[in-house]
Amino acid sequence: MKILVIGSGGREHALAWKAAQGDTVDRVYVAPGNAGTATETGLRNVAIDSMDFAGLAEFVESEGIALTIVGPEAPLVAGIVDYFSERGLRCFGPRKGAAQLEGSKAFTKDFLARHGIPTGAYANFTELEPALAYLRGQGAPIVVKADGLAAGKGVIVAETLAQAEAAVTDMLSGNAFGDAGCRVVIEEFLAGEEASFIVMVDGKNVLPMATSQDHKRVGDGDTG
């Protein structure tokens, strides 16, 4: 069988590398891929942008690809799985509705609160002055998050009120993260180690995967 992996990062390199080890897999394409996937045995880069749904679907149809695996968040949030499914193409990933959980932090926090799923105290803001007033009422440390996709860089753990105010101001002014920061989530700081427990679901079945730990701070000494 042939597989297409959509994306250009290390995540997609790992997915494609592992998929190529399958006994029934003849070829793995990566669109658009990167320098690493270009030199990997069994992989072939394809110069199609991850947001070019029509181009990707046409490639899948012309090459007889049995399964498409989507790595990046942006095409998932934009509805690539829905698009492929409507054309009768098998595509692994959440549909647009479920992908909102990744695409909007405000949506996710509201979803958790609405369904009684434990989460830190929070508030959503689109205007600067109410956001600053909320910050001053909460104090620091506190967490400031750009609502939309920001390539994993849209969260600021502010150790001081000044840092929090600067982060909110930059986001809501459009200077930081563009449209992704037009709404911010201000969240309670929770101390402790973070762990991820990921499962795959299809609406009926739940398949647990291994636990993992994501070290998210961008700077040295756990800063950023």
Short mmCIF file of C-alpha atoms in Angstrom, two decimals:
data_model
loop_
_atom_site.label_atom_id
_atom_site.label_comp_id
_atom_site.label_asym_id
_atom_site.label_seq_id
_atom_site.Cartn_x
_atom_site.Cartn_y
_atom_site.Cartn_z
CA MET A 1 0.00 0.00 0.00
CA LYS A 2 0.99 3.64 -0.44
CA ILE A 3 0.77 6.22 2.35
CA LEU A 4 0.87 10.02 2.25
CA VAL A 5 2.06 11.97 5.29
CA ILE A 6 1.16 15.66 5.21
CA GLY A 7 3.55 18.14 6.83
CA SER A 8 7.14 19.35 6.88
CA GLY A 9 8.38 19.01 10.46
CA GLY A 10 10.12 16.51 12.67
CA ARG A 11 6.76 15.08 13.69
CA GLU A 12 5.98 14.18 10.09
CA HIS A 13 9.49 12.79 9.56
CA ALA A 14 8.95 10.44 12.51
CA LEU A 15 5.49 9.40 11.29
CA ALA A 16 6.72 8.73 7.75
CA TRP A 17 9.83 6.87 8.94
CA LYS A 18 7.74 4.57 11.11
CA ALA A 19 5.05 4.07 8.48
CA ALA A 20 7.70 3.01 5.96
CA GLN A 21 8.62 0.09 8.23
CA GLY A 22 5.22 -1.55 7.75
CA ASP A 23 5.32 -4.94 6.04
CA THR A 24 2.48 -4.01 3.70
CA VAL A 25 3.78 -0.51 2.88
CA ASP A 26 5.38 -0.05 -0.54
CA ARG A 27 5.97 3.69 -0.55
CA VAL A 28 5.51 6.67 1.77
CA TYR A 29 5.12 10.14 0.29
CA VAL A 30 5.58 13.30 2.37
CA ALA A 31 3.99 16.58 1.30
CA PRO A 32 5.84 18.85 1.29
CA GLY A 33 8.42 17.10 3.49
CA ASN A 34 11.81 18.45 4.54
CA ALA A 35 15.54 17.86 4.09
CA GLY A 36 15.42 14.87 6.42
CA THR A 37 12.58 13.08 4.65
CA ALA A 38 14.29 13.80 1.32
CA THR A 39 17.18 11.50 2.25
CA GLU A 40 15.25 8.83 4.17
CA THR A 41 15.03 5.39 2.58
CA GLY A 42 11.51 4.55 1.46
CA LEU A 43 10.28 8.15 1.59
CA ARG A 44 9.68 10.60 -1.22
CA ASN A 45 8.92 14.30 -0.89
CA VAL A 46 6.09 15.81 -2.92
CA ALA A 47 6.03 19.56 -3.58
CA ILE A 48 2.43 20.20 -2.50
CA ASP A 49 1.62 22.62 0.30
CA SER A 50 -0.11 21.16 3.35
CA MET A 51 -2.99 23.64 2.92
CA ASP A 52 -3.58 22.80 -0.77
CA PHE A 53 -6.43 20.37 -0.14
CA ALA A 54 -7.41 20.01 -3.80
CA GLY A 55 -3.82 19.40 -4.90
CA LEU A 56 -3.26 16.84 -2.16
CA ALA A 57 -6.51 14.99 -2.90
CA GLU A 58 -5.74 14.90 -6.62
CA PHE A 59 -2.30 13.46 -5.87
CA VAL A 60 -3.82 10.80 -3.61
CA GLU A 61 -6.31 9.82 -6.30
CA SER A 62 -3.76 9.76 -9.13
CA GLU A 63 -1.24 7.69 -7.15
CA GLY A 64 -3.76 5.29 -5.64
CA ILE A 65 -2.73 6.15 -2.07
CA ALA A 66 -4.57 4.06 0.51
CA LEU A 67 -4.12 6.26 3.59
CA THR A 68 -3.27 9.89 4.32
CA ILE A 69 -1.90 10.87 7.73
CA VAL A 70 -2.07 14.55 8.71
CA GLY A 71 0.63 15.93 11.01
CA PRO A 72 0.17 19.73 11.33
CA GLU A 73 -2.67 21.34 13.24
CA ALA A 74 -3.51 24.02 10.65
CA PRO A 75 -4.91 21.74 7.91
CA LEU A 76 -6.83 19.74 10.52
CA VAL A 77 -8.42 22.91 11.92
CA ALA A 78 -9.22 24.01 8.36
CA GLY A 79 -11.08 20.74 7.69
CA ILE A 80 -8.80 18.57 5.55
CA VAL A 81 -10.21 15.33 6.98
CA ASP A 82 -13.75 16.44 6.10
CA TYR A 83 -12.57 17.38 2.60
CA PHE A 84 -10.90 14.02 2.00
CA SER A 85 -13.82 12.07 3.48
CA GLU A 86 -16.28 13.81 1.16
CA ARG A 87 -14.16 12.55 -1.76
CA GLY A 88 -14.11 9.01 -0.37
CA LEU A 89 -10.44 9.16 0.64
CA ARG A 90 -9.15 7.63 3.88
CA CYS A 91 -7.53 10.30 6.05
CA PHE A 92 -6.30 9.84 9.61
CA GLY A 93 -7.01 12.77 11.91
CA PRO A 94 -9.87 14.60 13.63
CA ARG A 95 -12.59 16.29 11.62
CA LYS A 96 -12.90 20.08 11.69
CA GLY A 97 -15.33 20.13 14.61
CA ALA A 98 -13.10 18.07 16.89
CA ALA A 99 -9.97 19.90 15.72
CA GLN A 100 -11.34 23.08 17.32
CA LEU A 101 -10.02 21.64 20.58
CA GLU A 102 -6.54 22.29 19.19
CA GLY A 103 -7.37 25.34 17.11
CA SER A 104 -8.87 27.49 19.87
CA LYS A 105 -7.76 27.47 23.49
CA ALA A 106 -10.83 29.51 24.46
CA PHE A 107 -13.10 26.93 22.81
CA THR A 108 -11.32 24.14 24.67
CA LYS A 109 -11.48 25.85 28.06
CA ASP A 110 -15.18 26.60 27.58
CA PHE A 111 -15.76 22.98 26.50
CA LEU A 112 -14.01 21.66 29.61
CA ALA A 113 -15.96 23.99 31.90
CA ARG A 114 -19.26 23.18 30.20
CA HIS A 115 -18.78 19.43 30.62
CA GLY A 116 -17.35 19.48 34.13
CA ILE A 117 -13.86 18.35 33.08
CA PRO A 118 -11.24 19.58 35.59
CA THR A 119 -9.19 22.52 34.35
CA GLY A 120 -7.50 25.59 35.80
CA ALA A 121 -9.52 28.75 36.47
CA TYR A 122 -9.51 31.07 33.44
CA ALA A 123 -11.09 33.95 31.56
CA ASN A 124 -11.20 34.86 27.85
CA PHE A 125 -10.64 38.38 26.54
CA THR A 126 -10.66 40.25 23.23
CA GLU A 127 -10.28 43.76 24.73
CA LEU A 128 -7.12 45.02 26.41
CA GLU A 129 -8.40 46.98 29.40
CA PRO A 130 -10.67 44.25 30.82
CA ALA A 131 -7.82 41.77 30.38
CA LEU A 132 -5.37 44.01 32.25
CA ALA A 133 -7.90 44.58 35.03
CA TYR A 134 -8.37 40.81 35.39
CA LEU A 135 -4.60 40.31 35.56
CA ARG A 136 -4.25 42.87 38.33
CA GLY A 137 -6.98 41.13 40.28
CA GLN A 138 -5.31 37.73 39.95
CA GLY A 139 -1.63 38.56 40.42
CA ALA A 140 1.36 36.46 39.35
CA PRO A 141 2.51 33.90 38.43
CA ILE A 142 -0.16 33.52 35.80
CA VAL A 143 -0.44 32.05 32.31
CA VAL A 144 -1.30 34.04 29.17
CA LYS A 145 -2.28 32.13 26.03
CA ALA A 146 -2.94 33.25 22.47
CA ASP A 147 -6.26 31.69 21.51
CA GLY A 148 -5.33 30.39 18.06
CA LEU A 149 -2.54 28.34 16.51
CA ALA A 150 0.88 29.84 17.16
CA ALA A 151 3.26 27.00 16.23
CA GLY A 152 3.53 25.93 19.85
CA LYS A 153 4.84 29.33 20.96
CA GLY A 154 1.60 31.03 22.02
CA VAL A 155 1.79 30.42 25.77
CA ILE A 156 3.58 32.73 28.20
CA VAL A 157 4.10 31.68 31.80
CA ALA A 158 4.46 35.10 33.43
CA GLU A 159 6.40 35.16 36.68
CA THR A 160 5.53 38.81 37.32
CA LEU A 161 2.53 41.03 36.70
CA ALA A 162 4.65 43.19 34.37
CA GLN A 163 5.46 40.17 32.20
CA ALA A 164 1.79 39.21 32.07
CA GLU A 165 0.70 42.73 31.13
CA ALA A 166 3.33 42.91 28.39
CA ALA A 167 2.24 39.53 26.97
CA VAL A 168 -1.45 40.47 26.90
CA THR A 169 -0.69 43.85 25.34
CA ASP A 170 1.49 42.32 22.62
CA MET A 171 -1.09 39.67 21.78
CA LEU A 172 -4.19 41.85 21.69
CA SER A 173 -2.41 44.59 19.74
CA GLY A 174 -1.59 42.08 17.00
CA ASN A 175 2.16 42.41 17.44
CA ALA A 176 2.50 38.86 18.74
CA PHE A 177 1.05 35.88 16.83
CA GLY A 178 -1.13 37.95 14.48
CA ASP A 179 -4.72 36.73 14.27
CA ALA A 180 -3.94 33.87 16.66
CA GLY A 181 -3.62 36.46 19.43
CA CYS A 182 -6.80 38.46 18.75
CA ARG A 183 -8.30 36.64 21.73
CA VAL A 184 -6.37 35.62 24.83
CA VAL A 185 -6.97 33.12 27.57
CA ILE A 186 -5.67 34.12 30.99
CA GLU A 187 -5.30 31.04 33.11
CA GLU A 188 -4.46 30.06 36.65
CA PHE A 189 -0.83 28.94 37.08
CA LEU A 190 -0.64 25.31 38.16
CA ALA A 191 2.65 24.14 39.65
CA GLY A 192 3.98 20.62 39.13
CA GLU A 193 5.15 18.26 36.42
CA GLU A 194 3.14 17.93 33.24
CA ALA A 195 2.30 14.59 31.64
CA SER A 196 0.34 13.71 28.51
CA PHE A 197 -1.92 10.69 28.16
CA ILE A 198 -3.14 10.39 24.59
CA VAL A 199 -5.80 8.06 23.23
CA MET A 200 -7.24 7.45 19.78
CA VAL A 201 -11.03 7.34 19.51
CA ASP A 202 -13.54 6.78 16.72
CA GLY A 203 -16.71 7.62 18.64
CA LYS A 204 -17.12 4.07 19.91
CA ASN A 205 -13.68 2.66 20.72
CA VAL A 206 -10.80 4.02 22.80
CA LEU A 207 -7.20 2.97 22.12
CA PRO A 208 -4.73 4.25 24.75
CA MET A 209 -1.19 5.12 23.72
CA ALA A 210 1.95 5.56 25.80
CA THR A 211 2.26 8.41 28.28
CA SER A 212 4.73 11.16 27.47
CA GLN A 213 6.14 14.41 28.81
CA ASP A 214 6.49 17.58 26.77
CA HIS A 215 9.19 20.04 27.88
CA LYS A 216 7.64 23.20 26.49
CA ARG A 217 9.75 26.07 27.79
CA VAL A 218 11.54 27.73 24.89
CA GLY A 219 14.41 29.27 26.91
CA ASP A 220 17.24 27.98 29.07
CA GLY A 221 16.49 27.41 32.73
CA ASP A 222 12.80 26.66 32.09
CA THR A 223 12.06 30.22 30.97
CA GLY A 224 9.67 31.49 28.34
#
